mmCIF file of C-alpha atoms in Angstrom:
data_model
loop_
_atom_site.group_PDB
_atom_site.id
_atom_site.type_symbol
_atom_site.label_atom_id
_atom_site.label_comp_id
_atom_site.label_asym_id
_atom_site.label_seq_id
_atom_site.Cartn_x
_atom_site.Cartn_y
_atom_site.Cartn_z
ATOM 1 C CA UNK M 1068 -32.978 32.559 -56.795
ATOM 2 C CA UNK M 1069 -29.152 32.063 -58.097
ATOM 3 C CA UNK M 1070 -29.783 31.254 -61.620
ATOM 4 C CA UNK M 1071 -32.662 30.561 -64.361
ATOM 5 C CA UNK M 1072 -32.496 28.453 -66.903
ATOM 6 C CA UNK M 1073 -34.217 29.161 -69.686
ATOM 7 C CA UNK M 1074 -35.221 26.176 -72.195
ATOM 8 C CA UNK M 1075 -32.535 26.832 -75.152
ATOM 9 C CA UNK M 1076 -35.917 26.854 -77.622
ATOM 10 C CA UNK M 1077 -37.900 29.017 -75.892
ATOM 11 C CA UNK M 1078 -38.926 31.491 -78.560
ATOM 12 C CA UNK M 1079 -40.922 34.810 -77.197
ATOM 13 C CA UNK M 1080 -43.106 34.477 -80.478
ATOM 14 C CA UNK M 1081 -44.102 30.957 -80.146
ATOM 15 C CA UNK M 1082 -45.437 28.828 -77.333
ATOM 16 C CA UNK M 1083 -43.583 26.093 -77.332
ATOM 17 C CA UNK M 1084 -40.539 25.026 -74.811
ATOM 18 C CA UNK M 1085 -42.265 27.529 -72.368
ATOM 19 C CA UNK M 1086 -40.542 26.162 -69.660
ATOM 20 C CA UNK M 1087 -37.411 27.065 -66.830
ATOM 21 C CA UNK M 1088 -35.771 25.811 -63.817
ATOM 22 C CA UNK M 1089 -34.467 28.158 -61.386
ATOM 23 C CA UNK M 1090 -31.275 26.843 -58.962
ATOM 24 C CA UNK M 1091 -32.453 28.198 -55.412
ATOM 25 C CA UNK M 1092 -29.934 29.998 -52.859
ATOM 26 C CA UNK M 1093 -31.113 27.934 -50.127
ATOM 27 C CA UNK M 1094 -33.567 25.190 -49.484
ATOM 28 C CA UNK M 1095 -37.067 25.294 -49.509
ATOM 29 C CA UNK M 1096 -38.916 25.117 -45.722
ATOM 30 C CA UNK M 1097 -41.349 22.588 -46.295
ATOM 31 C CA UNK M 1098 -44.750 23.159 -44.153
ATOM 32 C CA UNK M 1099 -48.073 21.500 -44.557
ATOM 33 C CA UNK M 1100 -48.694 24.019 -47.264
ATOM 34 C CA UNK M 1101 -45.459 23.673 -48.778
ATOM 35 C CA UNK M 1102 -44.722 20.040 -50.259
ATOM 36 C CA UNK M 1103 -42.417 18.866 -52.911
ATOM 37 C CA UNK M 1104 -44.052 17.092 -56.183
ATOM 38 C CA UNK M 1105 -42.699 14.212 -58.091
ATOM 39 C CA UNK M 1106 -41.560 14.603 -61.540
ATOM 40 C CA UNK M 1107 -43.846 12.581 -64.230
ATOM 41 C CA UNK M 1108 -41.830 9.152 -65.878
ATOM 42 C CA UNK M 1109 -41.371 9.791 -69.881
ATOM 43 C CA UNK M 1110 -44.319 7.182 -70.181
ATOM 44 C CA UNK M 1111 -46.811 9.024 -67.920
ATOM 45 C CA UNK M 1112 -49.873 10.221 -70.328
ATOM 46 C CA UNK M 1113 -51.993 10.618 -67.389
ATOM 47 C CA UNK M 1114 -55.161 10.600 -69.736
ATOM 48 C CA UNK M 1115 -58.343 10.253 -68.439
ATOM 49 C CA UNK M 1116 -56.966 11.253 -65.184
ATOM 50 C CA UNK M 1117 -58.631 13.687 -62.846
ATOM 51 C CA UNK M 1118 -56.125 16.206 -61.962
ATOM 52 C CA UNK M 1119 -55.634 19.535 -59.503
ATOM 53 C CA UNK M 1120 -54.742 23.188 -61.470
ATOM 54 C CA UNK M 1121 -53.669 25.574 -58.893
ATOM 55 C CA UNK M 1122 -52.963 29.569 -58.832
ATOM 56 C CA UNK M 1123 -54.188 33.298 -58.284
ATOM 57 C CA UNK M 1124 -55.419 33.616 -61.822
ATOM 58 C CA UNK M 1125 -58.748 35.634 -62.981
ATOM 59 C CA UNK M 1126 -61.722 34.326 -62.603
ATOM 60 C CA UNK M 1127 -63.159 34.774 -65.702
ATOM 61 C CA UNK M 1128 -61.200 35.585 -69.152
ATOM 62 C CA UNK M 1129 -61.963 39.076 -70.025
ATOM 63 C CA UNK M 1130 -64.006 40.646 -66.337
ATOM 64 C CA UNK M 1131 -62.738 38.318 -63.939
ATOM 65 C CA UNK M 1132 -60.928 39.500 -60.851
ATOM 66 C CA UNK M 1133 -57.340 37.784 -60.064
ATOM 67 C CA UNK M 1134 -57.726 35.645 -56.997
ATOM 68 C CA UNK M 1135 -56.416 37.069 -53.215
ATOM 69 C CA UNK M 1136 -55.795 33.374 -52.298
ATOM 70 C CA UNK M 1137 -55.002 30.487 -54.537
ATOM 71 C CA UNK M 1138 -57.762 28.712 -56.103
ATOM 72 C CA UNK M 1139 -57.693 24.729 -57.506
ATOM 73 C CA UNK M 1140 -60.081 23.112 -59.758
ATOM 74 C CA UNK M 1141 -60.381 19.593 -60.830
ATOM 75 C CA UNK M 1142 -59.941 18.805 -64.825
ATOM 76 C CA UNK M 1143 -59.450 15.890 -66.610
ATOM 77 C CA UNK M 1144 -56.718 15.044 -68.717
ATOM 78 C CA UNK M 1145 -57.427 14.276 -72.353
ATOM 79 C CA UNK M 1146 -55.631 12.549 -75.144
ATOM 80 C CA UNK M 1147 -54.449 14.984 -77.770
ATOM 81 C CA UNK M 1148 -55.778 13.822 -80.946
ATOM 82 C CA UNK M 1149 -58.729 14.730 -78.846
ATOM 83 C CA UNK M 1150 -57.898 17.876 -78.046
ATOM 84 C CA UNK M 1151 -56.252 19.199 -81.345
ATOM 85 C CA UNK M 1152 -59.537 18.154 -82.768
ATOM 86 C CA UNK M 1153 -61.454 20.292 -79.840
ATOM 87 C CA UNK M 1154 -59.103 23.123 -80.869
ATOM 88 C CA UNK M 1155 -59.526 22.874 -84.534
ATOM 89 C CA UNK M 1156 -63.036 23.835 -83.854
ATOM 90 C CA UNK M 1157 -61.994 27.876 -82.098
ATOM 91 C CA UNK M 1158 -60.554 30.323 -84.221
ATOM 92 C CA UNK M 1159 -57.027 28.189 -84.606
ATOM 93 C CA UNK M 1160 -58.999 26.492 -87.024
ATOM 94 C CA UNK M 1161 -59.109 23.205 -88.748
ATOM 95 C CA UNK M 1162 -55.199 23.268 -89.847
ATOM 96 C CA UNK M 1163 -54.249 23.863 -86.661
ATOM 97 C CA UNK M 1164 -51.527 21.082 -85.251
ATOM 98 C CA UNK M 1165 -50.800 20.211 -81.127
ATOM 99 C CA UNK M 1166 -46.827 19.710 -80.462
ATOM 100 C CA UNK M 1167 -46.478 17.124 -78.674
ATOM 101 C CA UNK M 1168 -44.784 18.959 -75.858
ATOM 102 C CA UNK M 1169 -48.253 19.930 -74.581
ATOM 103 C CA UNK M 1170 -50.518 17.877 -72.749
ATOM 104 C CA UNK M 1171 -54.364 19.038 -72.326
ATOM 105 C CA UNK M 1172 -57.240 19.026 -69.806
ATOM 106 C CA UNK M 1173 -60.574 20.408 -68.949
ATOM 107 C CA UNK M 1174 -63.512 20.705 -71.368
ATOM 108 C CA UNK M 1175 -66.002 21.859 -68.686
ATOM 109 C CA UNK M 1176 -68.263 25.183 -68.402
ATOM 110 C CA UNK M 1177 -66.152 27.644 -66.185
ATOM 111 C CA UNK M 1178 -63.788 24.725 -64.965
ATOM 112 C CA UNK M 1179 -59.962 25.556 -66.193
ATOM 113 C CA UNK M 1180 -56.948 27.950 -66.122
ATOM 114 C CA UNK M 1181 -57.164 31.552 -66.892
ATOM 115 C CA UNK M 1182 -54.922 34.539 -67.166
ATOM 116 C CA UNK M 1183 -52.488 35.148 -64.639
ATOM 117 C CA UNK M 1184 -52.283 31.349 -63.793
ATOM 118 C CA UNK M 1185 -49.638 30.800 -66.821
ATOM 119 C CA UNK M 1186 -46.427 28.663 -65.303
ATOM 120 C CA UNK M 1187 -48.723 27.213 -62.535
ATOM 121 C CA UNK M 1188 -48.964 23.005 -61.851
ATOM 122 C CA UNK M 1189 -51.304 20.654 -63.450
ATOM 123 C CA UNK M 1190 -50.831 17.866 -60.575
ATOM 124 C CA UNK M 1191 -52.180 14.573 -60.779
ATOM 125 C CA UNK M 1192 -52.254 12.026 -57.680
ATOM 126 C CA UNK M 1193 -50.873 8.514 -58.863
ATOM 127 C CA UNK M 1194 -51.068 4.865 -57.508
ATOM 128 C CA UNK M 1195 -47.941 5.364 -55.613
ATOM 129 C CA UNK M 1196 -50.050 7.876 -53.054
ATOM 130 C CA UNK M 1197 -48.382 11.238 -54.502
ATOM 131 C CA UNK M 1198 -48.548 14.247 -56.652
ATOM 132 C CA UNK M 1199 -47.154 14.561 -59.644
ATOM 133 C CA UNK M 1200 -46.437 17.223 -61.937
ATOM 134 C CA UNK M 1201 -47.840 16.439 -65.645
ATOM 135 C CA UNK M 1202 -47.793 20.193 -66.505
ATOM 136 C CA UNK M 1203 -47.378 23.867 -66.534
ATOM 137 C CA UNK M 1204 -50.145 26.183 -67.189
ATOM 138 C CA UNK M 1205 -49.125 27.342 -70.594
ATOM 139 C CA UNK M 1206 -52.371 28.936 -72.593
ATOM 140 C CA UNK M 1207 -55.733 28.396 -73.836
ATOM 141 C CA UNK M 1208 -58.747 29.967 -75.732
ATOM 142 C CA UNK M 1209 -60.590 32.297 -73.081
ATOM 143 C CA UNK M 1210 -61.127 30.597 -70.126
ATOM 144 C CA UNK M 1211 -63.124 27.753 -68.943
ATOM 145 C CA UNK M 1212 -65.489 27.659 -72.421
ATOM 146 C CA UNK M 1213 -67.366 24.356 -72.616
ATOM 147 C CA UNK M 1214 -65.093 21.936 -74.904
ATOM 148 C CA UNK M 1215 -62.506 24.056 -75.058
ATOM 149 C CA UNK M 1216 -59.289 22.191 -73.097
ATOM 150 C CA UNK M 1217 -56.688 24.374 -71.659
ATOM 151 C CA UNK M 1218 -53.026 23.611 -72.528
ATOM 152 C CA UNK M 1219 -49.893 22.533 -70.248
ATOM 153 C CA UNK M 1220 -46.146 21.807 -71.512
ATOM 154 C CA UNK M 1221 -46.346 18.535 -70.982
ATOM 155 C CA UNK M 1222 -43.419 17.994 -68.428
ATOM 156 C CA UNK M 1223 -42.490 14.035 -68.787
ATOM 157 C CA UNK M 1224 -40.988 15.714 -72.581
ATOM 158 C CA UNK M 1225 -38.835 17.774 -70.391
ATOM 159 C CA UNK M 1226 -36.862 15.280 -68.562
ATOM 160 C CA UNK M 1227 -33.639 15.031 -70.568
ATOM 161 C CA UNK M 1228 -33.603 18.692 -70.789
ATOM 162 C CA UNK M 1229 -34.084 18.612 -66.779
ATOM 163 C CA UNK M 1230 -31.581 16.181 -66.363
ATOM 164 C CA UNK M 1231 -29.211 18.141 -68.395
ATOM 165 C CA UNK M 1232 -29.374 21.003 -66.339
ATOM 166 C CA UNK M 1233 -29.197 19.916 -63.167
ATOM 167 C CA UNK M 1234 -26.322 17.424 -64.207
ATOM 168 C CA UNK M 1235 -28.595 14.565 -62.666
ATOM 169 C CA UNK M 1236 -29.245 11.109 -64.576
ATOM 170 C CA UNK M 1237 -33.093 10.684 -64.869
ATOM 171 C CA UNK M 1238 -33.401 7.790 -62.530
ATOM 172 C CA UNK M 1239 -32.572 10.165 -59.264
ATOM 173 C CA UNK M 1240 -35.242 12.315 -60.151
ATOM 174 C CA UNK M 1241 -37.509 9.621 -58.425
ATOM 175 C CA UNK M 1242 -37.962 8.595 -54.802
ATOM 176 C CA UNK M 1243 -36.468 4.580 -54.132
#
């Protein structure tokens, strides 16, 4: 890794603009278990989508066991009125308010993120026959609790800041 780049309004004390981009050395050797994934367009909601979390994470919140090989489950993605009202109903209460840099998924028993997984993709496969990357494991309430969605920075809100960085317009982020 040369450099990271840390989102300008990442704050330590909040959870919002959790995101980076790190400027590699030298290019990635892609393998069958090493692939590329396609940046989200701004308009990509991908709700109601049934989408792939990946990482080494626990397997439970508080005894789990972090994972010796990566692990994937299946969520789907839900609209966040819905989920700020799913929230409201934990201990964040009924004031509490989703940015809109987030995008949510999973309200299953035992299906979702947990700790250790934070940073980690939320990829959903699209019409156009590949992956793409709606989001970053960011946090949640426990883990895997039954109506309780998980939370991602929602990476299509990212772009501009992206595109800044890298000093590419928007439009050669995709394939032609």
């Amino acid at each position: 890794v040369g450099n990271i780049f840390i989102h300008q309004y990442f704050r330590n004390n909040s959870l919002w603009n959790d995101v980076a981009l790190l400027e590699l050395t030298r290019p990635v050797n892609f393998a069958p278990h090493i692939s590329p994934i396609c940046l989200p367009k701004l308009e990509d909601m991908f709700e109601g989508s049934s989408c792939v979390v990946t990482g080494w994470g626990k397997d439970a919140y508080r005894t789990g066991k972090f994972a010796n090989i990566m692990k994937e489950v299946t969520v789907p993605v839900i609209d966040n009125p819905t989920c700020q009202n799913l929230l409201r109903q934990t201990r964040l209460g009924r004031y509490f308010r989703l940015h809109e840099g987030f995008i949510c998924a999973g309200t299953e028993d035992g299906v979702d993120s947990c700790k250790g997984d934070g940073g980690g993709p939320l990829s959903c496969y699209t019409p156009d026959g590949r992956y793409h990357l709606a989001g970053l494991v960011a946090w949640g309430i426990d883990c895997g609790t039954p109506d309780v969605p998980g939370v991602y920075v929602r990476v299509a809100k990212y772009l501009d800041w992206i595109s800044e960085i890298t000093r590419l317009p928007i439009s050669d982020f995709y394939p032609k």
